[in-house]
């Protein structure tokens, strides 16, 4: 069990922290306000190995561990949770190709994905299939050497601004056994995108519906075999849940740091805010919860790296706990700022808005409880 970082891990974390401080944090408020998708900055991150963190090195990946990825995404999120979260989504989609694709597919797409010359989106959710992902209806019908796709995906991060879509589609009957995974060129005729959604947060990455209307996708773009798509999607989500938890903790850490600085400067009733014991206790509780969540994240990441039988449950546990803690810490930090926390220039309200969605995506926190409960009940039989 690991409770301290080794020299390599400290170097990885510090590299990502420095990049976040120099390249991301100074622009985060403007990106949010202008709804700017910072592709060029993400490509700079890719030159440091962050475009394919846990992709094998024969195709340009960094071949790091999920534990390393957790350190990187938390560090990047100290600058902007939204930007860090999208880089994590790109990594998740790329990993699916690395883990389940043929060597031909890996060599075709992954070198450019690792450099982020190509950028990927992950397409699972549909208008009528969110938490119940096995009920997805987007249909892919075999026609010679192609599949003909019809249907719609919803809430797709990066859609319209990315190059490849790693999509779960129905090639067979109802239920999870009828789902397959296709890698789709975003410029394929018959693929179109909805308007950029107006959202509470995550404004520095576009979110759009993806529509398929008789879109022809080569059979050669099928990952693994027909009927394995649900398994591929769920395998990707284990790591995705760790990544989004890390993004929550990074954003919350910045919020906590801002609150500490503000409390040293702000006075009320003749005393600095950090001299009031009640507020000291609030800070202490925030730090304790954040550290507990970080420790939990590390434990789950280590379990996923060693392919522990309980890894899926631990990832769900860490996601539920960490994203709840991240949001609550950021929300308390806003409260400690008083009215100033509600102003955009202080950067706290953006973090609160960005972190709120982490309790919903990569599986809602209610679904995380369901995963844990099922594992506990199965184990008791």
Coordinates of C-alpha atoms in Angstrom, one line a residue:
X1 CA 0.0 0.0 0.0
X2 CA 1.4 3.4 -1.0
X3 CA 1.0 6.4 1.3
X4 CA 3.9 8.5 -0.1
X5 CA 4.9 9.5 -3.7
X6 CA 8.3 8.3 -5.0
X7 CA 10.7 10.7 -6.8
X8 CA 9.3 9.9 -10.2
X9 CA 5.7 10.5 -9.1
X10 CA 6.7 13.8 -7.5
X11 CA 8.4 14.9 -10.7
X12 CA 5.3 13.9 -12.7
X13 CA 3.0 15.8 -10.4
X14 CA 5.2 18.9 -10.3
X15 CA 5.5 18.9 -14.1
X16 CA 1.7 19.0 -14.4
X17 CA 1.4 21.6 -11.6
X18 CA 3.9 23.9 -13.4
X19 CA 2.1 23.5 -16.7
X20 CA -1.3 24.3 -15.1
X21 CA 0.1 27.4 -13.3
X22 CA 1.8 28.7 -16.4
X23 CA -0.4 27.7 -19.3
X24 CA -3.9 27.1 -17.9
X25 CA -4.7 29.1 -14.8
X26 CA -4.0 32.5 -16.2
X27 CA -6.6 31.9 -19.0
X28 CA -9.2 29.8 -17.3
X29 CA -11.7 32.6 -16.5
X30 CA -11.5 34.0 -20.0
X31 CA -11.9 30.5 -21.6
X32 CA -15.0 30.0 -19.4
X33 CA -16.5 33.4 -20.3
X34 CA -15.7 33.1 -24.0
X35 CA -16.6 29.3 -24.2
X36 CA -13.2 28.8 -25.8
X37 CA -11.9 25.2 -26.4
X38 CA -8.1 25.5 -25.8
X39 CA -7.0 22.9 -28.3
X40 CA -3.5 24.5 -28.8
X41 CA -2.8 24.5 -25.0
X42 CA -3.9 20.8 -24.8
X43 CA -1.5 20.0 -27.6
X44 CA 1.2 21.7 -25.6
X45 CA 0.3 19.4 -22.7
X46 CA 0.6 16.4 -25.1
X47 CA 4.2 17.3 -25.9
X48 CA 4.8 16.6 -22.2
X49 CA 3.2 13.1 -22.5
X50 CA -0.3 14.0 -21.3
X51 CA -2.1 13.1 -24.6
X52 CA -1.6 9.4 -24.0
X53 CA -0.8 9.0 -20.4
X54 CA -1.5 5.3 -20.0
X55 CA -1.2 4.4 -23.7
X56 CA 1.6 1.9 -24.6
X57 CA 4.8 3.5 -25.8
X58 CA 5.1 1.7 -29.2
X59 CA 2.5 4.2 -30.5
X60 CA 3.8 7.3 -28.7
X61 CA 2.1 6.8 -25.4
X62 CA 3.7 7.5 -22.0
X63 CA 2.9 4.0 -20.7
X64 CA 2.3 5.3 -17.2
X65 CA 0.0 4.0 -14.5
X66 CA -3.5 5.0 -13.6
X67 CA -2.0 6.2 -10.3
X68 CA 0.2 8.6 -12.3
X69 CA -2.8 9.7 -14.3
X70 CA -4.6 10.6 -11.1
X71 CA -1.7 12.8 -10.0
X72 CA -1.6 14.5 -13.4
X73 CA -5.3 15.2 -13.7
X74 CA -5.5 16.6 -10.2
X75 CA -2.6 18.9 -10.9
X76 CA -4.0 20.1 -14.2
X77 CA -7.3 20.8 -12.5
X78 CA -5.7 23.2 -10.1
X79 CA -5.5 25.5 -13.2
X80 CA -8.9 24.6 -14.7
X81 CA -11.1 21.5 -13.9
X82 CA -12.8 21.8 -17.3
X83 CA -9.6 21.6 -19.4
X84 CA -8.2 18.8 -17.2
X85 CA -11.4 16.9 -17.5
X86 CA -11.4 17.0 -21.3
X87 CA -7.8 15.8 -21.5
X88 CA -8.9 12.9 -19.3
X89 CA -11.8 12.1 -21.7
X90 CA -9.5 12.2 -24.6
X91 CA -7.2 9.8 -22.8
X92 CA -10.1 7.5 -21.9
X93 CA -11.2 7.3 -25.5
X94 CA -7.7 6.7 -26.8
X95 CA -7.1 4.0 -24.2
X96 CA -10.1 2.1 -25.5
X97 CA -8.4 1.9 -28.9
X98 CA -5.1 0.9 -27.3
X99 CA -6.6 -1.8 -25.1
X100 CA -9.2 -3.3 -27.5
X101 CA -8.0 -2.3 -31.0
X102 CA -6.0 -4.4 -33.4
X103 CA -2.4 -3.5 -34.0
X104 CA -3.4 -2.0 -37.4
X105 CA -6.0 0.2 -35.6
X106 CA -3.5 1.2 -32.9
X107 CA -0.9 2.2 -35.4
X108 CA -3.4 4.1 -37.5
X109 CA -4.9 6.3 -34.8
X110 CA -2.9 6.3 -31.6
X111 CA 0.3 8.1 -32.7
X112 CA -1.7 11.2 -33.6
X113 CA -4.0 10.8 -30.6
X114 CA -1.0 10.8 -28.2
X115 CA 0.3 14.0 -29.8
X116 CA -3.3 15.3 -29.8
X117 CA -2.9 16.1 -33.5
X118 CA -6.2 14.1 -33.5
X119 CA -8.6 14.6 -30.6
X120 CA -11.2 12.1 -29.5
X121 CA -14.6 12.2 -27.9
X122 CA -16.3 9.4 -26.1
X123 CA -19.9 8.7 -27.2
X124 CA -22.1 6.6 -24.9
X125 CA -25.0 8.7 -23.6
X126 CA -28.2 9.1 -25.6
X127 CA -31.3 11.2 -25.1
X128 CA -33.1 8.2 -23.7
X129 CA -30.2 6.3 -22.3
X130 CA -28.1 7.9 -19.6
X131 CA -27.6 5.9 -16.5
X132 CA -29.3 2.9 -18.3
X133 CA -26.5 2.8 -20.9
X134 CA -27.4 -0.8 -21.9
X135 CA -30.7 0.7 -23.4
X136 CA -28.9 2.7 -26.1
X137 CA -30.6 2.7 -29.4
X138 CA -28.2 4.1 -32.0
X139 CA -28.2 1.4 -34.6
X140 CA -25.4 0.2 -36.9
X141 CA -26.5 -2.2 -39.7
X142 CA -23.9 -4.1 -41.6
X143 CA -23.9 -3.4 -45.4
X144 CA -20.9 -5.1 -47.0
X145 CA -17.7 -3.5 -45.8
X146 CA -19.5 -0.8 -43.9
X147 CA -21.9 -0.2 -41.1
X148 CA -24.8 2.2 -41.7
X149 CA -25.4 4.3 -38.6
X150 CA -28.6 6.0 -37.5
X151 CA -29.4 7.5 -34.1
X152 CA -28.2 10.2 -31.7
X153 CA -25.8 10.7 -28.9
X154 CA -26.3 13.4 -26.2
X155 CA -24.0 15.4 -23.9
X156 CA -20.9 14.6 -25.9
X157 CA -17.8 16.5 -24.6
X158 CA -15.8 18.1 -27.3
X159 CA -18.3 17.1 -30.1
X160 CA -17.9 19.3 -33.1
X161 CA -14.3 20.2 -32.0
X162 CA -12.8 16.8 -32.1
X163 CA -11.6 14.5 -34.9
X164 CA -12.6 11.0 -33.8
X165 CA -15.7 9.6 -32.0
X166 CA -15.4 6.4 -30.1
X167 CA -19.0 5.4 -30.1
X168 CA -21.1 2.6 -28.6
X169 CA -23.7 1.5 -31.1
X170 CA -26.2 -1.4 -31.3
X171 CA -25.2 -4.0 -33.9
X172 CA -27.3 -6.8 -32.3
X173 CA -30.4 -7.3 -30.2
X174 CA -31.5 -5.6 -27.0
X175 CA -29.4 -5.4 -23.9
X176 CA -25.7 -5.1 -23.3
X177 CA -24.8 -8.1 -25.5
X178 CA -26.0 -6.2 -28.6
X179 CA -23.6 -3.3 -28.3
X180 CA -20.4 -2.8 -30.2
X181 CA -17.7 0.0 -30.4
X182 CA -16.9 1.9 -33.5
X183 CA -14.2 4.5 -34.1
X184 CA -15.8 7.2 -36.4
X185 CA -14.2 10.0 -38.3
X186 CA -16.1 13.2 -37.2
X187 CA -16.2 14.4 -40.8
X188 CA -18.0 11.3 -42.1
X189 CA -21.0 12.2 -44.3
X190 CA -24.1 11.7 -42.3
X191 CA -22.5 12.8 -39.0
X192 CA -23.7 16.1 -37.7
X193 CA -23.7 18.0 -34.5
X194 CA -26.2 20.0 -32.5
X195 CA -25.7 23.4 -31.0
X196 CA -23.1 23.9 -28.3
X197 CA -25.2 23.4 -25.1
X198 CA -25.6 26.3 -22.7
X199 CA -24.4 24.9 -19.4
X200 CA -23.9 25.7 -15.8
X201 CA -20.2 25.0 -16.0
X202 CA -17.6 23.2 -18.2
X203 CA -17.8 26.1 -20.7
X204 CA -14.2 25.7 -21.8
X205 CA -15.2 22.5 -23.7
X206 CA -18.1 22.2 -26.2
X207 CA -20.9 19.8 -25.4
X208 CA -23.2 18.8 -28.3
X209 CA -25.5 16.2 -29.5
X210 CA -24.1 13.9 -32.3
X211 CA -26.5 12.8 -35.0
X212 CA -26.0 9.9 -37.3
X213 CA -28.1 9.8 -40.5
X214 CA -27.2 6.9 -42.8
X215 CA -23.5 7.5 -41.9
X216 CA -21.3 4.8 -43.4
X217 CA -18.5 3.7 -41.2
X218 CA -16.0 1.0 -42.3
X219 CA -16.3 -2.4 -40.6
X220 CA -12.5 -2.1 -40.2
X221 CA -13.2 0.6 -37.6
X222 CA -14.9 -1.9 -35.2
X223 CA -13.0 -2.4 -32.0
X224 CA -12.6 -6.0 -30.9
X225 CA -15.7 -8.0 -31.9
X226 CA -19.4 -7.3 -32.3
X227 CA -21.2 -7.5 -28.9
X228 CA -18.2 -6.5 -26.8
X229 CA -19.0 -2.7 -26.8
X230 CA -20.7 -2.6 -23.4
X231 CA -17.7 -4.4 -21.8
X232 CA -15.4 -1.9 -23.5
X233 CA -17.5 1.1 -22.3
X234 CA -17.6 -0.1 -18.7
X235 CA -13.8 -0.8 -18.7
X236 CA -13.2 2.7 -19.9
X237 CA -15.4 4.1 -17.2
X238 CA -13.4 2.6 -14.3
X239 CA -10.5 4.8 -15.2
X240 CA -12.7 7.7 -16.3
X241 CA -14.2 7.7 -12.8
X242 CA -10.8 8.0 -11.2
X243 CA -9.9 10.8 -13.6
X244 CA -12.9 12.9 -12.9
X245 CA -12.4 12.4 -9.2
X246 CA -8.9 13.7 -9.6
X247 CA -10.2 16.7 -11.4
X248 CA -12.6 17.4 -8.6
X249 CA -9.8 17.3 -6.0
X250 CA -7.6 19.6 -8.1
X251 CA -10.4 22.2 -8.4
X252 CA -11.3 21.9 -4.7
X253 CA -7.6 22.3 -3.7
X254 CA -7.4 25.6 -5.6
X255 CA -10.7 26.7 -4.0
X256 CA -9.3 25.8 -0.5
X257 CA -6.0 27.6 -1.2
X258 CA -8.0 30.7 -2.4
X259 CA -10.1 30.6 0.8
X260 CA -7.0 30.4 3.0
X261 CA -5.4 33.4 1.3
X262 CA -8.6 35.4 1.4
X263 CA -9.1 34.8 5.1
X264 CA -5.6 36.1 5.9
X265 CA -6.5 39.4 4.2
X266 CA -10.1 40.0 5.1
X267 CA -11.1 41.5 8.4
X268 CA -14.4 41.5 10.3
X269 CA -15.2 42.8 13.7
X270 CA -11.6 43.9 14.2
X271 CA -10.1 40.5 13.5
X272 CA -8.8 38.6 10.4
X273 CA -11.1 35.9 9.3
X274 CA -8.5 33.2 10.0
X275 CA -8.5 34.3 13.7
X276 CA -12.1 33.1 14.2
X277 CA -12.0 29.6 15.6
X278 CA -15.3 28.6 13.9
X279 CA -13.8 29.5 10.6
X280 CA -10.5 27.7 11.4
X281 CA -12.6 24.6 12.1
X282 CA -14.3 25.0 8.8
X283 CA -10.9 25.1 7.0
X284 CA -9.7 22.1 9.0
X285 CA -12.7 20.1 8.0
X286 CA -12.3 21.0 4.3
X287 CA -8.6 20.0 4.4
X288 CA -9.4 16.7 6.2
X289 CA -12.2 15.7 3.7
X290 CA -10.0 16.6 0.8
X291 CA -7.1 14.5 2.1
X292 CA -9.4 11.6 2.8
X293 CA -10.7 11.7 -0.7
X294 CA -7.2 11.9 -2.2
X295 CA -6.1 8.9 -0.2
X296 CA -9.2 7.0 -1.4
X297 CA -8.4 8.0 -5.0
X298 CA -4.9 6.7 -4.7
X299 CA -6.1 3.4 -3.2
X300 CA -8.6 2.9 -6.1
X301 CA -6.0 3.8 -8.7
X302 CA -3.5 1.4 -7.3
X303 CA -6.2 -1.3 -7.3
X304 CA -7.0 -0.7 -11.0
X305 CA -3.4 -0.8 -11.9
X306 CA -2.9 -4.2 -10.3
X307 CA -6.3 -5.5 -11.7
X308 CA -7.7 -6.1 -8.3
X309 CA -11.0 -8.0 -8.4
X310 CA -12.6 -5.2 -6.3
X311 CA -11.2 -2.4 -8.6
X312 CA -14.6 -1.5 -10.2
X313 CA -16.2 -1.2 -6.8
X314 CA -13.3 0.9 -5.4
X315 CA -13.4 3.2 -8.4
X316 CA -17.1 3.7 -7.9
X317 CA -16.6 4.3 -4.2
X318 CA -13.8 6.8 -4.9
X319 CA -15.8 8.6 -7.5
X320 CA -18.9 9.0 -5.2
X321 CA -16.8 10.2 -2.3
X322 CA -14.3 12.3 -4.1
X323 CA -16.7 14.2 -6.4
X324 CA -19.1 14.9 -3.5
X325 CA -16.2 16.1 -1.3
X326 CA -14.7 18.2 -4.2
X327 CA -18.0 20.0 -4.7
X328 CA -18.6 20.6 -1.0
X329 CA -15.1 21.9 -0.4
X330 CA -15.4 24.4 -3.3
X331 CA -18.9 25.4 -2.1
X332 CA -17.6 26.1 1.4
X333 CA -14.7 28.1 0.0
X334 CA -17.2 30.2 -1.8
X335 CA -19.1 30.7 1.4
X336 CA -15.9 31.8 3.2
X337 CA -15.4 34.5 0.6
X338 CA -18.9 35.9 1.4
X339 CA -20.3 38.1 -1.4
X340 CA -17.0 38.2 -3.1
X341 CA -17.1 34.5 -3.7
X342 CA -20.1 35.0 -5.9
X343 CA -18.2 37.4 -8.2
X344 CA -16.5 35.8 -11.2
X345 CA -13.2 37.7 -10.9
X346 CA -12.3 35.7 -7.7
X347 CA -12.5 32.4 -9.6
X348 CA -14.4 30.5 -6.9
X349 CA -17.8 30.5 -8.5
X350 CA -16.3 29.0 -11.7
X351 CA -14.8 26.1 -9.7
X352 CA -18.2 25.5 -8.0
X353 CA -20.0 25.5 -11.4
X354 CA -17.4 23.2 -13.0
X355 CA -17.3 20.7 -10.2
X356 CA -21.1 20.3 -9.9
X357 CA -21.3 18.2 -13.0
X358 CA -18.7 15.7 -11.8
X359 CA -21.3 14.3 -9.5
X360 CA -23.4 13.4 -12.6
X361 CA -21.0 12.3 -15.4
X362 CA -19.1 9.1 -15.7
X363 CA -22.0 7.5 -14.0
X364 CA -24.1 9.5 -11.5
X365 CA -23.2 9.2 -7.8
X366 CA -26.5 7.3 -7.3
X367 CA -25.3 4.7 -9.8
X368 CA -22.0 4.6 -7.9
X369 CA -24.0 3.6 -4.8
X370 CA -25.8 1.0 -6.9
X371 CA -22.5 -0.6 -8.1
X372 CA -21.2 -0.8 -4.6
X373 CA -24.5 -2.2 -3.2
X374 CA -24.6 -4.9 -5.9
X375 CA -21.0 -5.9 -5.2
X376 CA -21.7 -6.1 -1.4
X377 CA -24.9 -8.1 -1.9
X378 CA -23.3 -10.5 -4.3
X379 CA -20.4 -11.0 -1.9
X380 CA -22.7 -11.9 0.9
X381 CA -24.4 -14.7 -1.0

